Amino acid sequence: MGLYKLNHLVLNIMEILKGIEISNKAQLIRKAALEMERMAIHIGDLGAISGDIAYLMGASVCGATRTLVINTMLEFCGSRFGRGFLTTGGVNFDLNKEKIERAKETLSKVKKDIERMVHTMLRNATVISRLEKTGVVSLEKAKEIGLVGLAAKASGINLDSRFNFPDKWATKLEFEQKKLTGVGDVNSRFKIRYKEINQSIKMIKKMFKELQEKKFHLELDKLVSHLEMKLLQETLFLEQESLNKWN
């Protein structure tokens, strides 16, 4: 789980407890940023797998390509890892037309560079020999230990909370759910990461198009004060402490 995703989860809990509604624009910006973080993590993992099998060209290209994604986040909010992007009730930074256009250009380059590198690797017999039938987690074992996310998909479990529990934007923008499952080896996990990168790029571009075509506004008046936020966090902490004593 990435830093941005963790913050998003915590804030969602806070907002539900406080009954805070998030503006449409803030929802889209958050959702796009989540997919960008997913991309950055997947690209980094492709590079890590490349390094593990001593395919240094793949590690270098993925490292440079991941930097393009996180540097876009840096332009959005001043942090490559999304620090400070979110706030209770919305986001701290707006996305104007110029930022969106530059991000779209970057995403197109990322797609091209990753596609070329992955296709090159998967045509290499040495690479395939080190990915196939390595680190296999069977479907039965995946269910037994409760795997979720990408690891579950790679073992044959078709589970994705973005589509299994869709929000209004997944429905409105008609995000396409593709069945991404594998046979449980490193090769499956490698390929699904690549497919999810392409999936995220399509989703982000649809969200950017929606942001550009509609006149959304950030409803800053609905933000919770820092003091209210602190009090709520302390309340949740005390409740958790109380529950721990009973367990």
CSV table of N, CA, C and O in Angstrom, one decimal, residues 113-160:
chain,number,residue,atom,x,y,z
A,113,ASP,N,7.2,3.8,-23.5
A,113,ASP,CA,8.5,3.3,-23.0
A,113,ASP,C,8.4,1.9,-22.3
A,113,ASP,O,9.2,1.0,-22.5
A,114,ILE,N,7.3,1.8,-21.4
A,114,ILE,CA,7.1,0.5,-20.7
A,114,ILE,C,6.7,-0.6,-21.7
A,114,ILE,O,7.1,-1.7,-21.6
A,115,GLU,N,5.9,-0.3,-22.7
A,115,GLU,CA,5.4,-1.3,-23.6
A,115,GLU,C,6.6,-1.8,-24.4
A,115,GLU,O,6.8,-3.0,-24.6
A,116,ARG,N,7.5,-0.9,-24.8
A,116,ARG,CA,8.7,-1.4,-25.6
A,116,ARG,C,9.6,-2.2,-24.7
A,116,ARG,O,10.1,-3.3,-25.2
A,117,MET,N,9.8,-1.9,-23.4
A,117,MET,CA,10.7,-2.6,-22.6
A,117,MET,C,10.1,-4.0,-22.2
A,117,MET,O,10.8,-5.0,-22.2
A,118,VAL,N,8.8,-4.0,-21.9
A,118,VAL,CA,8.2,-5.3,-21.5
A,118,VAL,C,8.2,-6.2,-22.7
A,118,VAL,O,8.5,-7.4,-22.5
A,119,HIS,N,7.8,-5.8,-23.8
A,119,HIS,CA,7.8,-6.6,-25.0
A,119,HIS,C,9.2,-7.2,-25.3
A,119,HIS,O,9.4,-8.3,-25.7
A,120,THR,N,10.2,-6.3,-25.1
A,120,THR,CA,11.6,-6.8,-25.3
A,120,THR,C,12.0,-7.9,-24.4
A,120,THR,O,12.6,-8.9,-24.7
A,121,MET,N,11.6,-7.7,-23.1
A,121,MET,CA,11.9,-8.7,-22.1
A,121,MET,C,11.2,-10.0,-22.3
A,121,MET,O,11.8,-11.1,-22.2
A,122,LEU,N,9.9,-9.9,-22.7
A,122,LEU,CA,9.2,-11.2,-22.8
A,122,LEU,C,9.5,-11.9,-24.1
A,122,LEU,O,9.0,-13.0,-24.3
A,123,ARG,N,10.3,-11.3,-25.0
A,123,ARG,CA,10.9,-12.1,-26.1
A,123,ARG,C,12.2,-12.7,-25.9
A,123,ARG,O,12.8,-13.3,-26.7
A,124,ASN,N,12.7,-12.4,-24.7
A,124,ASN,CA,14.1,-12.9,-24.3
A,124,ASN,C,13.9,-14.3,-23.6
A,124,ASN,O,13.3,-14.4,-22.5
A,125,ALA,N,14.6,-15.3,-24.1
A,125,ALA,CA,14.4,-16.7,-23.6
A,125,ALA,C,15.0,-16.8,-22.2
A,125,ALA,O,14.4,-17.5,-21.3
A,126,THR,N,16.1,-16.0,-21.9
A,126,THR,CA,16.6,-16.1,-20.5
A,126,THR,C,15.7,-15.5,-19.5
A,126,THR,O,15.5,-16.0,-18.4
A,127,VAL,N,15.1,-14.3,-19.9
A,127,VAL,CA,14.1,-13.7,-19.0
A,127,VAL,C,13.0,-14.6,-18.7
A,127,VAL,O,12.6,-14.8,-17.5
A,128,ILE,N,12.4,-15.2,-19.7
A,128,ILE,CA,11.2,-16.1,-19.5
A,128,ILE,C,11.6,-17.3,-18.7
A,128,ILE,O,10.8,-17.7,-17.8
A,129,SER,N,12.8,-17.8,-18.9
A,129,SER,CA,13.2,-19.0,-18.1
A,129,SER,C,13.3,-18.7,-16.6
A,129,SER,O,13.2,-19.6,-15.7
A,130,ARG,N,13.6,-17.4,-16.3
A,130,ARG,CA,13.7,-17.0,-14.9
A,130,ARG,C,12.4,-16.5,-14.2
A,130,ARG,O,12.3,-16.3,-13.0
A,131,LEU,N,11.4,-16.3,-15.1
A,131,LEU,CA,10.1,-15.8,-14.6
A,131,LEU,C,9.1,-17.0,-14.5
A,131,LEU,O,8.3,-17.1,-13.5
A,132,GLU,N,9.0,-17.8,-15.5
A,132,GLU,CA,8.0,-18.9,-15.6
A,132,GLU,C,8.3,-20.0,-14.5
A,132,GLU,O,9.5,-20.3,-14.3
A,133,LYS,N,7.3,-20.4,-13.8
A,133,LYS,CA,7.3,-21.5,-12.9
A,133,LYS,C,8.2,-21.1,-11.7
A,133,LYS,O,8.7,-22.0,-11.0
A,134,THR,N,8.4,-19.9,-11.4
A,134,THR,CA,9.2,-19.4,-10.3
A,134,THR,C,8.3,-18.8,-9.2
A,134,THR,O,7.4,-18.0,-9.6
A,135,GLY,N,8.5,-19.1,-8.0
A,135,GLY,CA,7.7,-18.5,-6.9
A,135,GLY,C,6.3,-18.8,-7.0
A,135,GLY,O,5.5,-17.8,-6.8
A,136,VAL,N,5.9,-20.0,-7.4
A,136,VAL,CA,4.5,-20.3,-7.6
A,136,VAL,C,3.6,-20.3,-6.4
A,136,VAL,O,4.0,-20.9,-5.4
A,137,VAL,N,2.5,-19.5,-6.4
A,137,VAL,CA,1.5,-19.6,-5.3
A,137,VAL,C,0.2,-20.1,-6.0
A,137,VAL,O,-0.4,-19.3,-6.8
A,138,SER,N,-0.2,-21.3,-5.7
A,138,SER,CA,-1.4,-21.9,-6.3
A,138,SER,C,-2.6,-21.2,-5.9
A,138,SER,O,-2.7,-20.4,-4.9
A,139,LEU,N,-3.7,-21.4,-6.7
A,139,LEU,CA,-5.0,-20.8,-6.4
A,139,LEU,C,-5.5,-21.3,-5.0
A,139,LEU,O,-6.0,-20.5,-4.2
A,140,GLU,N,-5.3,-22.5,-4.7
A,140,GLU,CA,-5.7,-23.1,-3.4
A,140,GLU,C,-5.0,-22.4,-2.3
A,140,GLU,O,-5.6,-22.0,-1.2
A,141,LYS,N,-3.7,-22.3,-2.4
A,141,LYS,CA,-2.9,-21.6,-1.4
A,141,LYS,C,-3.2,-20.2,-1.2
A,141,LYS,O,-3.3,-19.6,-0.1
A,142,ALA,N,-3.5,-19.5,-2.3
A,142,ALA,CA,-3.8,-18.1,-2.3
A,142,ALA,C,-5.1,-17.9,-1.5
A,142,ALA,O,-5.3,-16.9,-0.7
A,143,LYS,N,-6.1,-18.8,-1.7
A,143,LYS,CA,-7.4,-18.7,-1.0
A,143,LYS,C,-7.2,-19.0,0.5
A,143,LYS,O,-7.8,-18.4,1.4
A,144,GLU,N,-6.3,-20.0,0.7
A,144,GLU,CA,-6.1,-20.4,2.1
A,144,GLU,C,-5.4,-19.3,3.0
A,144,GLU,O,-5.8,-19.1,4.1
A,145,ILE,N,-4.5,-18.5,2.4
A,145,ILE,CA,-3.8,-17.5,3.2
A,145,ILE,C,-4.5,-16.1,3.0
A,145,ILE,O,-4.0,-15.1,3.6
A,146,GLY,N,-5.5,-16.1,2.2
A,146,GLY,CA,-6.3,-14.8,2.0
A,146,GLY,C,-5.6,-13.8,1.2
A,146,GLY,O,-5.7,-12.6,1.6
A,147,LEU,N,-5.0,-14.1,0.1
A,147,LEU,CA,-4.3,-13.1,-0.7
A,147,LEU,C,-5.3,-12.2,-1.3
A,147,LEU,O,-6.5,-12.6,-1.6
A,148,VAL,N,-4.9,-10.9,-1.5
A,148,VAL,CA,-5.8,-9.9,-2.1
A,148,VAL,C,-4.9,-9.2,-3.1
A,148,VAL,O,-3.7,-9.4,-3.2
A,149,GLY,N,-5.6,-8.3,-3.9
A,149,GLY,CA,-4.8,-7.4,-4.8
A,149,GLY,C,-4.1,-8.1,-5.9
A,149,GLY,O,-4.6,-9.2,-6.4
A,150,LEU,N,-3.0,-7.6,-6.3
A,150,LEU,CA,-2.3,-8.2,-7.5
A,150,LEU,C,-1.9,-9.6,-7.3
A,150,LEU,O,-2.0,-10.4,-8.2
A,151,ALA,N,-1.4,-9.9,-6.1
A,151,ALA,CA,-0.9,-11.3,-5.8
A,151,ALA,C,-2.1,-12.3,-6.0
A,151,ALA,O,-1.9,-13.4,-6.5
A,152,ALA,N,-3.3,-11.9,-5.5
A,152,ALA,CA,-4.4,-12.7,-5.7
A,152,ALA,C,-4.8,-13.0,-7.2
A,152,ALA,O,-5.0,-14.1,-7.6
A,153,LYS,N,-4.8,-11.9,-7.9
A,153,LYS,CA,-5.0,-12.0,-9.4
A,153,LYS,C,-4.1,-12.9,-10.1
A,153,LYS,O,-4.4,-13.7,-10.9
A,154,ALA,N,-2.8,-12.8,-9.7
A,154,ALA,CA,-1.7,-13.6,-10.3
A,154,ALA,C,-1.9,-15.1,-10.0
A,154,ALA,O,-1.4,-15.9,-10.8
A,155,SER,N,-2.6,-15.4,-8.9
A,155,SER,CA,-2.9,-16.8,-8.6
A,155,SER,C,-4.2,-17.3,-9.1
A,155,SER,O,-4.6,-18.4,-8.8
A,156,GLY,N,-5.0,-16.4,-9.8
A,156,GLY,CA,-6.2,-16.9,-10.4
A,156,GLY,C,-7.5,-16.4,-9.8
A,156,GLY,O,-8.6,-16.8,-10.1
A,157,ILE,N,-7.3,-15.5,-8.7
A,157,ILE,CA,-8.5,-14.9,-8.1
A,157,ILE,C,-8.9,-13.6,-8.7
A,157,ILE,O,-8.1,-12.6,-8.7
A,158,ASN,N,-10.0,-13.5,-9.4
A,158,ASN,CA,-10.4,-12.3,-10.1
A,158,ASN,C,-11.1,-11.3,-9.1
A,158,ASN,O,-12.3,-11.3,-9.0
A,159,LEU,N,-10.2,-10.6,-8.4
A,159,LEU,CA,-10.7,-9.7,-7.4
A,159,LEU,C,-10.1,-8.3,-7.5
A,159,LEU,O,-8.9,-8.1,-7.6
A,160,ASP,N,-10.9,-7.3,-7.7
A,160,ASP,CA,-10.5,-5.9,-7.8
A,160,ASP,C,-11.5,-4.9,-7.2
A,160,ASP,O,-12.6,-4.8,-7.8
